[in-house]
């Protein structure tokens, strides 16, 4: 692995110092990193390797204070069952109680006579040396796409995706969720998310995460009236409420976008793309309100954000620049203080391969790790 440390530019006049940001490339030509940090400060990461149309997911972890990651182990028990093409359907992971790692991903191949795509799920075994056999948690909706996973410390696991509704067309798509109450041992049949409106962008990704109260939140891109591609926030647990539009976007096409979502104290931080620019906002989960979205500094041509917040309240947003269909690009990031002031930033920081993503994670010492 090659490691580069960048201390940011463009310091804000505030007294907050720029955080240390470590950039780390994945082993074995891996792409699409997805990290999470558990309560002990252990960084858990999955990544993709192999042919984009049918490859494999691997998992590794880095103990708090350690210099490097563990030897990667396979996530999928069915070889070649993961998909990287498009950058919006790759694996996602969540860490639940006792550091249990949960992974979900969109299947590379169809199953059965109905030729439906599976949504695969696997969890780390009790001894943490291997993953249990993968299972398909999608059994009903047609033309499914996207996938995300979230888990809390009480054994609740949520695997969500979007799929076709009772009629054809994006206007009838919605978000579906399969739930487990026993730490992923069993899942109930998927159901439409009760807070999601009808209309979901057909080729965009989803992102779910759990807040400090144990409520599961999800971001997705709506698709109504053929042109309303709004960044939308719903909850998968807790009291029912209407979807919250974070930012509207008029577009008569699918932008193949992804979302980022992470806890920040009692709130959440979110990042998304609108018109090839990356925006950031703080979600006030109790009130179901959010701060005014902030655009990242610089021109457009940006996609696929990742977001993380450290104990000091500094948020780091990372994203890709110049990437597109079958085209790589570069990594860029920006750090903001608790009031949204820019503390540091770096563009053209590292290469991003074809179908690649970038991923930020905060460490207990206040520094950030960005994988690419």
mmCIF file of C-alpha atoms in Angstrom:
data_model
loop_
_atom_site.group_PDB
_atom_site.id
_atom_site.type_symbol
_atom_site.label_atom_id
_atom_site.label_comp_id
_atom_site.label_asym_id
_atom_site.label_seq_id
_atom_site.Cartn_x
_atom_site.Cartn_y
_atom_site.Cartn_z
ATOM 1 C CA UNK A 1 0.000 0.000 0.000
ATOM 2 C CA UNK A 2 1.158 3.521 -0.699
ATOM 3 C CA UNK A 3 0.467 6.122 1.987
ATOM 4 C CA UNK A 4 0.493 9.893 1.595
ATOM 5 C CA UNK A 5 -0.278 12.452 4.262
ATOM 6 C CA UNK A 6 -1.701 15.791 3.229
ATOM 7 C CA UNK A 7 -2.111 18.723 5.599
ATOM 8 C CA UNK A 8 -4.677 21.007 4.055
ATOM 9 C CA UNK A 9 -4.561 24.311 2.336
ATOM 10 C CA UNK A 10 -6.943 27.312 2.487
ATOM 11 C CA UNK A 11 -7.063 27.572 6.263
ATOM 12 C CA UNK A 12 -10.017 29.438 7.701
ATOM 13 C CA UNK A 13 -9.303 32.397 9.954
ATOM 14 C CA UNK A 14 -10.826 30.445 12.873
ATOM 15 C CA UNK A 15 -8.509 29.005 15.495
ATOM 16 C CA UNK A 16 -9.325 25.383 14.625
ATOM 17 C CA UNK A 17 -6.241 23.676 13.242
ATOM 18 C CA UNK A 18 -6.376 21.733 10.010
ATOM 19 C CA UNK A 19 -6.763 18.015 10.725
ATOM 20 C CA UNK A 20 -4.207 15.442 9.677
ATOM 21 C CA UNK A 21 -5.501 13.581 6.624
ATOM 22 C CA UNK A 22 -3.921 10.292 5.581
ATOM 23 C CA UNK A 23 -4.537 9.049 2.038
ATOM 24 C CA UNK A 24 -4.278 5.313 1.555
ATOM 25 C CA UNK A 25 -4.570 3.236 -1.599
ATOM 26 C CA UNK A 26 -6.214 -0.171 -1.418
ATOM 27 C CA UNK A 27 -4.260 -3.431 -1.738
ATOM 28 C CA UNK A 28 -4.243 -5.670 -4.800
ATOM 29 C CA UNK A 29 -5.705 -3.060 -7.128
ATOM 30 C CA UNK A 30 -8.866 -2.853 -5.036
ATOM 31 C CA UNK A 31 -11.566 -0.250 -5.697
ATOM 32 C CA UNK A 32 -14.735 1.078 -4.056
ATOM 33 C CA UNK A 33 -13.650 1.202 -0.396
ATOM 34 C CA UNK A 34 -16.359 1.382 2.258
ATOM 35 C CA UNK A 35 -15.188 1.999 5.858
ATOM 36 C CA UNK A 36 -16.741 2.243 9.306
ATOM 37 C CA UNK A 37 -15.322 2.787 12.792
ATOM 38 C CA UNK A 38 -16.630 0.902 15.807
ATOM 39 C CA UNK A 39 -16.892 2.044 19.443
ATOM 40 C CA UNK A 40 -13.345 0.826 20.178
ATOM 41 C CA UNK A 41 -11.828 2.891 17.373
ATOM 42 C CA UNK A 42 -11.273 -0.090 15.062
ATOM 43 C CA UNK A 43 -11.548 0.860 11.375
ATOM 44 C CA UNK A 44 -13.374 -1.769 9.299
ATOM 45 C CA UNK A 45 -13.129 -1.670 5.481
ATOM 46 C CA UNK A 46 -14.496 -3.639 2.548
ATOM 47 C CA UNK A 47 -13.356 -3.240 -1.070
ATOM 48 C CA UNK A 48 -13.885 -4.796 -4.500
ATOM 49 C CA UNK A 49 -11.425 -6.681 -6.695
ATOM 50 C CA UNK A 50 -11.679 -8.510 -10.002
ATOM 51 C CA UNK A 51 -13.673 -7.992 -13.209
ATOM 52 C CA UNK A 52 -16.127 -5.100 -12.731
ATOM 53 C CA UNK A 53 -19.043 -7.150 -14.074
ATOM 54 C CA UNK A 54 -18.473 -9.961 -11.584
ATOM 55 C CA UNK A 55 -15.810 -9.754 -8.895
ATOM 56 C CA UNK A 56 -15.334 -10.230 -5.175
ATOM 57 C CA UNK A 57 -15.487 -8.261 -1.932
ATOM 58 C CA UNK A 58 -12.774 -8.378 0.707
ATOM 59 C CA UNK A 59 -12.682 -7.192 4.311
ATOM 60 C CA UNK A 60 -9.843 -5.897 6.492
ATOM 61 C CA UNK A 61 -9.575 -3.998 9.769
ATOM 62 C CA UNK A 62 -7.125 -1.671 11.473
ATOM 63 C CA UNK A 63 -6.891 -1.632 15.255
ATOM 64 C CA UNK A 64 -6.747 1.739 16.995
ATOM 65 C CA UNK A 65 -3.113 2.844 17.057
ATOM 66 C CA UNK A 66 -1.956 0.168 14.611
ATOM 67 C CA UNK A 67 0.275 1.022 11.654
ATOM 68 C CA UNK A 68 -1.548 -1.098 9.108
ATOM 69 C CA UNK A 69 -4.543 -3.236 8.232
ATOM 70 C CA UNK A 70 -5.097 -6.930 8.770
ATOM 71 C CA UNK A 71 -4.743 -9.429 5.932
ATOM 72 C CA UNK A 72 -7.898 -9.144 3.767
ATOM 73 C CA UNK A 73 -10.430 -11.991 3.912
ATOM 74 C CA UNK A 74 -13.209 -12.825 1.441
ATOM 75 C CA UNK A 75 -16.716 -11.522 2.107
ATOM 76 C CA UNK A 76 -18.733 -13.294 -0.597
ATOM 77 C CA UNK A 77 -19.009 -17.081 -0.439
ATOM 78 C CA UNK A 78 -20.191 -17.247 -4.079
ATOM 79 C CA UNK A 79 -17.253 -16.205 -6.250
ATOM 80 C CA UNK A 80 -17.815 -13.405 -8.746
ATOM 81 C CA UNK A 81 -21.169 -12.384 -7.216
ATOM 82 C CA UNK A 82 -20.326 -8.702 -6.626
ATOM 83 C CA UNK A 83 -20.729 -5.892 -9.164
ATOM 84 C CA UNK A 84 -18.615 -2.757 -9.543
ATOM 85 C CA UNK A 85 -19.784 -1.408 -12.923
ATOM 86 C CA UNK A 86 -21.405 1.999 -12.572
ATOM 87 C CA UNK A 87 -19.922 2.790 -9.125
ATOM 88 C CA UNK A 88 -23.415 2.990 -7.570
ATOM 89 C CA UNK A 89 -24.126 -0.681 -6.772
ATOM 90 C CA UNK A 90 -21.045 -1.796 -4.864
ATOM 91 C CA UNK A 91 -20.924 -3.323 -1.407
ATOM 92 C CA UNK A 92 -21.654 -1.363 1.757
ATOM 93 C CA UNK A 93 -20.919 -2.287 5.351
ATOM 94 C CA UNK A 94 -22.158 -1.432 8.818
ATOM 95 C CA UNK A 95 -20.876 -2.281 12.283
ATOM 96 C CA UNK A 96 -23.434 -3.376 14.861
ATOM 97 C CA UNK A 97 -23.277 -4.613 18.417
ATOM 98 C CA UNK A 98 -20.032 -6.128 19.709
ATOM 99 C CA UNK A 99 -18.253 -4.994 16.562
ATOM 100 C CA UNK A 100 -20.212 -7.361 14.293
ATOM 101 C CA UNK A 101 -19.665 -6.421 10.636
ATOM 102 C CA UNK A 102 -22.610 -6.604 8.227
ATOM 103 C CA UNK A 103 -22.167 -6.337 4.430
ATOM 104 C CA UNK A 104 -24.764 -6.018 1.657
ATOM 105 C CA UNK A 105 -24.251 -5.807 -2.083
ATOM 106 C CA UNK A 106 -26.097 -5.900 -5.409
ATOM 107 C CA UNK A 107 -25.757 -9.218 -7.211
ATOM 108 C CA UNK A 108 -23.695 -9.499 -10.366
ATOM 109 C CA UNK A 109 -25.924 -12.221 -11.841
ATOM 110 C CA UNK A 110 -29.632 -12.989 -11.892
ATOM 111 C CA UNK A 111 -31.161 -15.868 -9.951
ATOM 112 C CA UNK A 112 -33.820 -18.459 -10.794
ATOM 113 C CA UNK A 113 -36.271 -18.665 -13.650
ATOM 114 C CA UNK A 114 -37.553 -15.155 -12.945
ATOM 115 C CA UNK A 115 -34.059 -13.817 -13.732
ATOM 116 C CA UNK A 116 -34.149 -11.365 -10.848
ATOM 117 C CA UNK A 117 -31.096 -9.718 -9.343
ATOM 118 C CA UNK A 118 -30.363 -10.640 -5.739
ATOM 119 C CA UNK A 119 -29.426 -8.361 -2.889
ATOM 120 C CA UNK A 120 -26.761 -10.337 -1.074
ATOM 121 C CA UNK A 121 -26.049 -10.102 2.640
ATOM 122 C CA UNK A 122 -23.258 -11.639 4.719
ATOM 123 C CA UNK A 123 -22.036 -11.065 8.257
ATOM 124 C CA UNK A 124 -18.724 -11.596 9.986
ATOM 125 C CA UNK A 125 -18.618 -14.868 11.921
ATOM 126 C CA UNK A 126 -18.362 -14.961 15.705
ATOM 127 C CA UNK A 127 -14.638 -15.709 15.606
ATOM 128 C CA UNK A 128 -14.053 -12.782 13.162
ATOM 129 C CA UNK A 129 -11.901 -15.013 10.915
ATOM 130 C CA UNK A 130 -14.370 -15.429 8.066
ATOM 131 C CA UNK A 131 -17.791 -14.382 6.785
ATOM 132 C CA UNK A 132 -20.822 -16.615 7.022
ATOM 133 C CA UNK A 133 -22.455 -17.861 3.828
ATOM 134 C CA UNK A 134 -24.110 -15.085 1.844
ATOM 135 C CA UNK A 135 -27.924 -15.004 1.593
ATOM 136 C CA UNK A 136 -30.333 -13.211 -0.736
ATOM 137 C CA UNK A 137 -32.702 -10.857 1.124
ATOM 138 C CA UNK A 138 -34.590 -9.586 -1.967
ATOM 139 C CA UNK A 139 -37.467 -11.846 -2.937
ATOM 140 C CA UNK A 140 -40.286 -9.690 -4.281
ATOM 141 C CA UNK A 141 -39.879 -6.404 -6.191
ATOM 142 C CA UNK A 142 -38.764 -6.402 -9.814
ATOM 143 C CA UNK A 143 -36.020 -4.298 -11.420
ATOM 144 C CA UNK A 144 -34.244 -3.636 -8.150
ATOM 145 C CA UNK A 145 -31.105 -1.516 -7.882
ATOM 146 C CA UNK A 146 -28.885 0.178 -5.338
ATOM 147 C CA UNK A 147 -28.218 -1.258 -1.891
ATOM 148 C CA UNK A 148 -27.309 -0.021 1.573
ATOM 149 C CA UNK A 149 -27.044 -1.499 5.068
ATOM 150 C CA UNK A 150 -27.241 -0.135 8.619
ATOM 151 C CA UNK A 151 -26.993 -1.840 12.009
ATOM 152 C CA UNK A 152 -27.425 -0.743 15.611
ATOM 153 C CA UNK A 153 -26.075 -2.067 18.902
ATOM 154 C CA UNK A 154 -29.385 -3.739 19.748
ATOM 155 C CA UNK A 155 -29.222 -6.350 16.991
ATOM 156 C CA UNK A 156 -31.347 -4.513 14.415
ATOM 157 C CA UNK A 157 -30.059 -4.704 10.833
ATOM 158 C CA UNK A 158 -31.596 -2.875 7.872
ATOM 159 C CA UNK A 159 -30.827 -3.745 4.238
ATOM 160 C CA UNK A 160 -32.481 -1.334 1.798
ATOM 161 C CA UNK A 161 -32.682 -0.854 -1.973
ATOM 162 C CA UNK A 162 -35.138 0.568 -4.509
ATOM 163 C CA UNK A 163 -37.321 -1.376 -6.916
ATOM 164 C CA UNK A 164 -40.329 -1.296 -9.177
ATOM 165 C CA UNK A 165 -43.752 -0.672 -7.683
ATOM 166 C CA UNK A 166 -47.197 -1.795 -8.895
ATOM 167 C CA UNK A 167 -46.713 -0.185 -12.322
ATOM 168 C CA UNK A 168 -43.802 0.333 -14.688
ATOM 169 C CA UNK A 169 -41.729 3.502 -14.612
ATOM 170 C CA UNK A 170 -39.576 5.462 -12.193
ATOM 171 C CA UNK A 171 -42.607 7.311 -10.873
ATOM 172 C CA UNK A 172 -43.772 4.023 -9.291
ATOM 173 C CA UNK A 173 -40.439 2.895 -7.881
ATOM 174 C CA UNK A 174 -39.900 3.089 -4.145
ATOM 175 C CA UNK A 175 -37.498 2.133 -1.369
ATOM 176 C CA UNK A 176 -37.731 -1.383 0.073
ATOM 177 C CA UNK A 177 -36.217 -2.575 3.334
ATOM 178 C CA UNK A 178 -35.530 -6.030 4.771
ATOM 179 C CA UNK A 179 -35.205 -6.024 8.565
ATOM 180 C CA UNK A 180 -33.517 -8.301 11.061
ATOM 181 C CA UNK A 181 -34.037 -8.170 14.825
ATOM 182 C CA UNK A 182 -31.447 -10.841 15.682
ATOM 183 C CA UNK A 183 -28.192 -9.330 14.410
ATOM 184 C CA UNK A 184 -28.620 -10.611 10.873
ATOM 185 C CA UNK A 185 -29.364 -14.254 11.595
ATOM 186 C CA UNK A 186 -32.804 -13.954 9.982
ATOM 187 C CA UNK A 187 -34.527 -11.305 7.846
ATOM 188 C CA UNK A 188 -38.234 -10.663 7.462
ATOM 189 C CA UNK A 189 -39.479 -10.358 3.864
ATOM 190 C CA UNK A 190 -38.794 -6.923 2.450
ATOM 191 C CA UNK A 191 -41.488 -4.257 2.608
ATOM 192 C CA UNK A 192 -41.834 -0.773 1.117
ATOM 193 C CA UNK A 193 -40.301 1.800 3.443
ATOM 194 C CA UNK A 194 -43.424 3.463 4.907
ATOM 195 C CA UNK A 195 -41.916 6.963 4.786
ATOM 196 C CA UNK A 196 -40.672 6.780 1.192
ATOM 197 C CA UNK A 197 -42.780 8.450 -1.449
ATOM 198 C CA UNK A 198 -43.514 6.825 -4.793
ATOM 199 C CA UNK A 199 -40.799 7.676 -7.285
ATOM 200 C CA UNK A 200 -37.134 6.671 -6.980
ATOM 201 C CA UNK A 201 -34.312 7.312 -9.439
ATOM 202 C CA UNK A 202 -33.658 4.025 -11.207
ATOM 203 C CA UNK A 203 -29.850 3.897 -11.184
ATOM 204 C CA UNK A 204 -28.845 5.957 -8.149
ATOM 205 C CA UNK A 205 -27.406 4.627 -4.926
ATOM 206 C CA UNK A 206 -28.746 4.780 -1.373
ATOM 207 C CA UNK A 207 -27.080 5.406 1.985
ATOM 208 C CA UNK A 208 -28.294 4.412 5.441
ATOM 209 C CA UNK A 209 -26.848 5.025 8.909
ATOM 210 C CA UNK A 210 -27.907 4.888 12.568
ATOM 211 C CA UNK A 211 -27.960 7.964 14.816
ATOM 212 C CA UNK A 212 -27.091 8.105 18.522
ATOM 213 C CA UNK A 213 -30.695 7.346 19.520
ATOM 214 C CA UNK A 214 -30.767 4.164 17.437
ATOM 215 C CA UNK A 215 -32.949 5.566 14.639
ATOM 216 C CA UNK A 216 -32.103 4.402 11.124
ATOM 217 C CA UNK A 217 -31.899 7.143 8.482
ATOM 218 C CA UNK A 218 -31.697 6.799 4.706
ATOM 219 C CA UNK A 219 -30.873 9.101 1.793
ATOM 220 C CA UNK A 220 -32.092 8.417 -1.727
ATOM 221 C CA UNK A 221 -32.820 10.269 -4.969
ATOM 222 C CA UNK A 222 -36.470 10.710 -5.794
ATOM 223 C CA UNK A 223 -37.939 10.614 -9.307
ATOM 224 C CA UNK A 224 -41.297 12.295 -9.720
ATOM 225 C CA UNK A 225 -42.918 13.910 -12.755
ATOM 226 C CA UNK A 226 -39.999 12.599 -14.824
ATOM 227 C CA UNK A 227 -37.697 15.479 -13.860
ATOM 228 C CA UNK A 228 -37.669 15.872 -10.056
ATOM 229 C CA UNK A 229 -34.424 14.192 -8.918
ATOM 230 C CA UNK A 230 -34.524 15.544 -5.369
ATOM 231 C CA UNK A 231 -32.041 14.474 -2.692
ATOM 232 C CA UNK A 232 -34.432 12.986 -0.127
ATOM 233 C CA UNK A 233 -34.148 11.993 3.546
ATOM 234 C CA UNK A 234 -36.345 9.416 5.285
ATOM 235 C CA UNK A 235 -36.131 7.249 8.399
ATOM 236 C CA UNK A 236 -36.445 3.463 8.446
ATOM 237 C CA UNK A 237 -37.313 3.282 12.147
ATOM 238 C CA UNK A 238 -38.908 5.509 14.753
ATOM 239 C CA UNK A 239 -41.998 7.652 14.392
ATOM 240 C CA UNK A 240 -43.508 7.956 10.931
ATOM 241 C CA UNK A 241 -42.960 11.230 9.093
ATOM 242 C CA UNK A 242 -42.992 12.579 5.571
ATOM 243 C CA UNK A 243 -39.871 12.530 3.359
ATOM 244 C CA UNK A 244 -37.650 15.603 3.710
ATOM 245 C CA UNK A 245 -36.268 17.128 0.503
ATOM 246 C CA UNK A 246 -32.687 18.221 1.147
ATOM 247 C CA UNK A 247 -32.206 19.777 -2.272
ATOM 248 C CA UNK A 248 -34.293 19.763 -5.480
ATOM 249 C CA UNK A 249 -32.785 18.969 -8.888
ATOM 250 C CA UNK A 250 -34.614 19.234 -12.197
ATOM 251 C CA UNK A 251 -33.149 16.655 -14.588
ATOM 252 C CA UNK A 252 -34.794 14.490 -17.215
ATOM 253 C CA UNK A 253 -32.251 11.678 -16.779
ATOM 254 C CA UNK A 254 -30.688 9.508 -14.106
ATOM 255 C CA UNK A 255 -27.399 11.050 -12.857
ATOM 256 C CA UNK A 256 -26.145 7.737 -11.356
ATOM 257 C CA UNK A 257 -25.338 9.484 -8.099
ATOM 258 C CA UNK A 258 -24.505 8.278 -4.592
ATOM 259 C CA UNK A 259 -24.968 9.668 -1.074
ATOM 260 C CA UNK A 260 -22.965 9.889 2.143
ATOM 261 C CA UNK A 261 -24.324 9.853 5.693
ATOM 262 C CA UNK A 262 -22.616 9.639 9.085
ATOM 263 C CA UNK A 263 -23.414 10.351 12.762
ATOM 264 C CA UNK A 264 -22.307 13.636 14.336
ATOM 265 C CA UNK A 265 -23.132 13.727 18.035
ATOM 266 C CA UNK A 266 -26.916 13.640 18.311
ATOM 267 C CA UNK A 267 -27.258 14.693 14.671
ATOM 268 C CA UNK A 268 -26.085 13.368 11.294
ATOM 269 C CA UNK A 269 -23.986 14.828 8.502
ATOM 270 C CA UNK A 270 -24.872 14.230 4.874
ATOM 271 C CA UNK A 271 -23.319 14.847 1.463
ATOM 272 C CA UNK A 272 -24.713 14.415 -2.032
ATOM 273 C CA UNK A 273 -24.367 15.543 -5.649
ATOM 274 C CA UNK A 274 -26.516 18.134 -7.397
ATOM 275 C CA UNK A 275 -25.600 19.296 -10.900
ATOM 276 C CA UNK A 276 -22.124 17.737 -10.623
ATOM 277 C CA UNK A 277 -21.348 19.643 -7.434
ATOM 278 C CA UNK A 278 -21.027 18.166 -3.943
ATOM 279 C CA UNK A 279 -23.131 19.634 -1.135
ATOM 280 C CA UNK A 280 -22.926 19.108 2.612
ATOM 281 C CA UNK A 281 -25.522 19.660 5.371
ATOM 282 C CA UNK A 282 -26.084 18.806 9.011
ATOM 283 C CA UNK A 283 -29.291 16.872 9.685
ATOM 284 C CA UNK A 284 -31.036 17.681 12.966
ATOM 285 C CA UNK A 285 -32.593 14.285 13.492
ATOM 286 C CA UNK A 286 -34.930 15.122 16.365
ATOM 287 C CA UNK A 287 -36.510 18.122 14.671
ATOM 288 C CA UNK A 288 -36.285 16.637 11.146
ATOM 289 C CA UNK A 289 -34.673 19.853 9.906
ATOM 290 C CA UNK A 290 -31.305 20.520 8.303
ATOM 291 C CA UNK A 291 -28.768 23.278 7.857
ATOM 292 C CA UNK A 292 -28.458 25.235 4.624
ATOM 293 C CA UNK A 293 -26.552 23.018 2.154
ATOM 294 C CA UNK A 294 -22.962 24.141 1.585
ATOM 295 C CA UNK A 295 -21.282 23.621 -1.801
ATOM 296 C CA UNK A 296 -17.720 22.404 -1.772
ATOM 297 C CA UNK A 297 -15.241 25.008 -2.942
ATOM 298 C CA UNK A 298 -14.289 24.838 -6.622
ATOM 299 C CA UNK A 299 -15.853 24.004 -9.996
ATOM 300 C CA UNK A 300 -18.285 21.225 -10.896
ATOM 301 C CA UNK A 301 -17.451 17.832 -12.411
ATOM 302 C CA UNK A 302 -17.734 16.076 -9.028
ATOM 303 C CA UNK A 303 -19.399 12.841 -7.921
ATOM 304 C CA UNK A 304 -19.617 10.152 -5.236
ATOM 305 C CA UNK A 305 -19.097 11.897 -1.882
ATOM 306 C CA UNK A 306 -18.020 10.388 1.415
ATOM 307 C CA UNK A 307 -18.290 12.089 4.817
ATOM 308 C CA UNK A 308 -16.906 11.639 8.326
ATOM 309 C CA UNK A 309 -16.802 13.750 11.514
ATOM 310 C CA UNK A 310 -14.225 13.620 14.318
ATOM 311 C CA UNK A 311 -14.711 14.162 18.054
ATOM 312 C CA UNK A 312 -13.821 17.862 17.729
ATOM 313 C CA UNK A 313 -16.736 18.435 15.364
ATOM 314 C CA UNK A 314 -14.608 18.788 12.228
ATOM 315 C CA UNK A 315 -16.261 17.202 9.190
ATOM 316 C CA UNK A 316 -14.289 15.915 6.226
ATOM 317 C CA UNK A 317 -16.032 15.528 2.869
ATOM 318 C CA UNK A 318 -14.200 13.606 0.134
ATOM 319 C CA UNK A 319 -15.327 13.015 -3.448
ATOM 320 C CA UNK A 320 -14.211 12.093 -6.975
ATOM 321 C CA UNK A 321 -13.474 14.581 -9.735
ATOM 322 C CA UNK A 322 -13.565 13.829 -13.458
ATOM 323 C CA UNK A 323 -14.959 10.327 -13.060
ATOM 324 C CA UNK A 324 -17.682 9.026 -15.362
ATOM 325 C CA UNK A 325 -18.854 5.943 -17.180
ATOM 326 C CA UNK A 326 -15.759 3.748 -17.637
ATOM 327 C CA UNK A 327 -13.553 6.748 -16.758
ATOM 328 C CA UNK A 328 -11.350 7.303 -13.733
ATOM 329 C CA UNK A 329 -10.435 10.621 -12.150
ATOM 330 C CA UNK A 330 -8.918 12.082 -9.009
ATOM 331 C CA UNK A 331 -9.663 12.442 -5.298
ATOM 332 C CA UNK A 332 -10.448 15.742 -3.583
ATOM 333 C CA UNK A 333 -11.432 16.593 -0.027
ATOM 334 C CA UNK A 334 -12.458 19.505 2.164
ATOM 335 C CA UNK A 335 -12.582 19.869 5.960
ATOM 336 C CA UNK A 336 -15.169 22.102 7.665
ATOM 337 C CA UNK A 337 -15.508 23.172 11.290
ATOM 338 C CA UNK A 338 -18.713 22.879 13.299
ATOM 339 C CA UNK A 339 -20.027 26.150 11.810
ATOM 340 C CA UNK A 340 -19.343 25.095 8.209
ATOM 341 C CA UNK A 341 -16.175 27.192 7.767
ATOM 342 C CA UNK A 342 -13.516 25.665 5.546
ATOM 343 C CA UNK A 343 -10.511 24.594 7.568
ATOM 344 C CA UNK A 344 -8.508 22.776 4.884
ATOM 345 C CA UNK A 345 -8.858 21.302 1.402
ATOM 346 C CA UNK A 346 -6.921 19.427 -1.258
ATOM 347 C CA UNK A 347 -7.727 18.788 -4.913
ATOM 348 C CA UNK A 348 -6.037 16.364 -7.291
ATOM 349 C CA UNK A 349 -4.882 14.559 -4.160
ATOM 350 C CA UNK A 350 -4.662 11.009 -5.558
ATOM 351 C CA UNK A 351 -5.790 8.982 -8.578
ATOM 352 C CA UNK A 352 -9.174 7.247 -8.636
ATOM 353 C CA UNK A 353 -9.362 4.260 -11.014
ATOM 354 C CA UNK A 354 -12.228 3.374 -13.345
ATOM 355 C CA UNK A 355 -15.376 2.581 -11.314
ATOM 356 C CA UNK A 356 -13.506 3.753 -8.238
ATOM 357 C CA UNK A 357 -14.844 5.520 -5.163
ATOM 358 C CA UNK A 358 -13.250 7.323 -2.231
ATOM 359 C CA UNK A 359 -14.107 6.854 1.428
ATOM 360 C CA UNK A 360 -13.393 8.965 4.524
ATOM 361 C CA UNK A 361 -13.331 7.785 8.122
ATOM 362 C CA UNK A 362 -12.496 9.610 11.366
ATOM 363 C CA UNK A 363 -10.043 8.109 13.860
ATOM 364 C CA UNK A 364 -10.047 8.476 17.659
ATOM 365 C CA UNK A 365 -7.064 10.853 17.618
ATOM 366 C CA UNK A 366 -9.013 13.364 15.475
ATOM 367 C CA UNK A 367 -7.213 12.579 12.230
ATOM 368 C CA UNK A 368 -8.928 11.288 9.097
ATOM 369 C CA UNK A 369 -8.206 8.370 6.795
ATOM 370 C CA UNK A 370 -9.293 8.614 3.150
ATOM 371 C CA UNK A 371 -9.121 5.419 1.116
ATOM 372 C CA UNK A 372 -9.016 5.328 -2.671
#
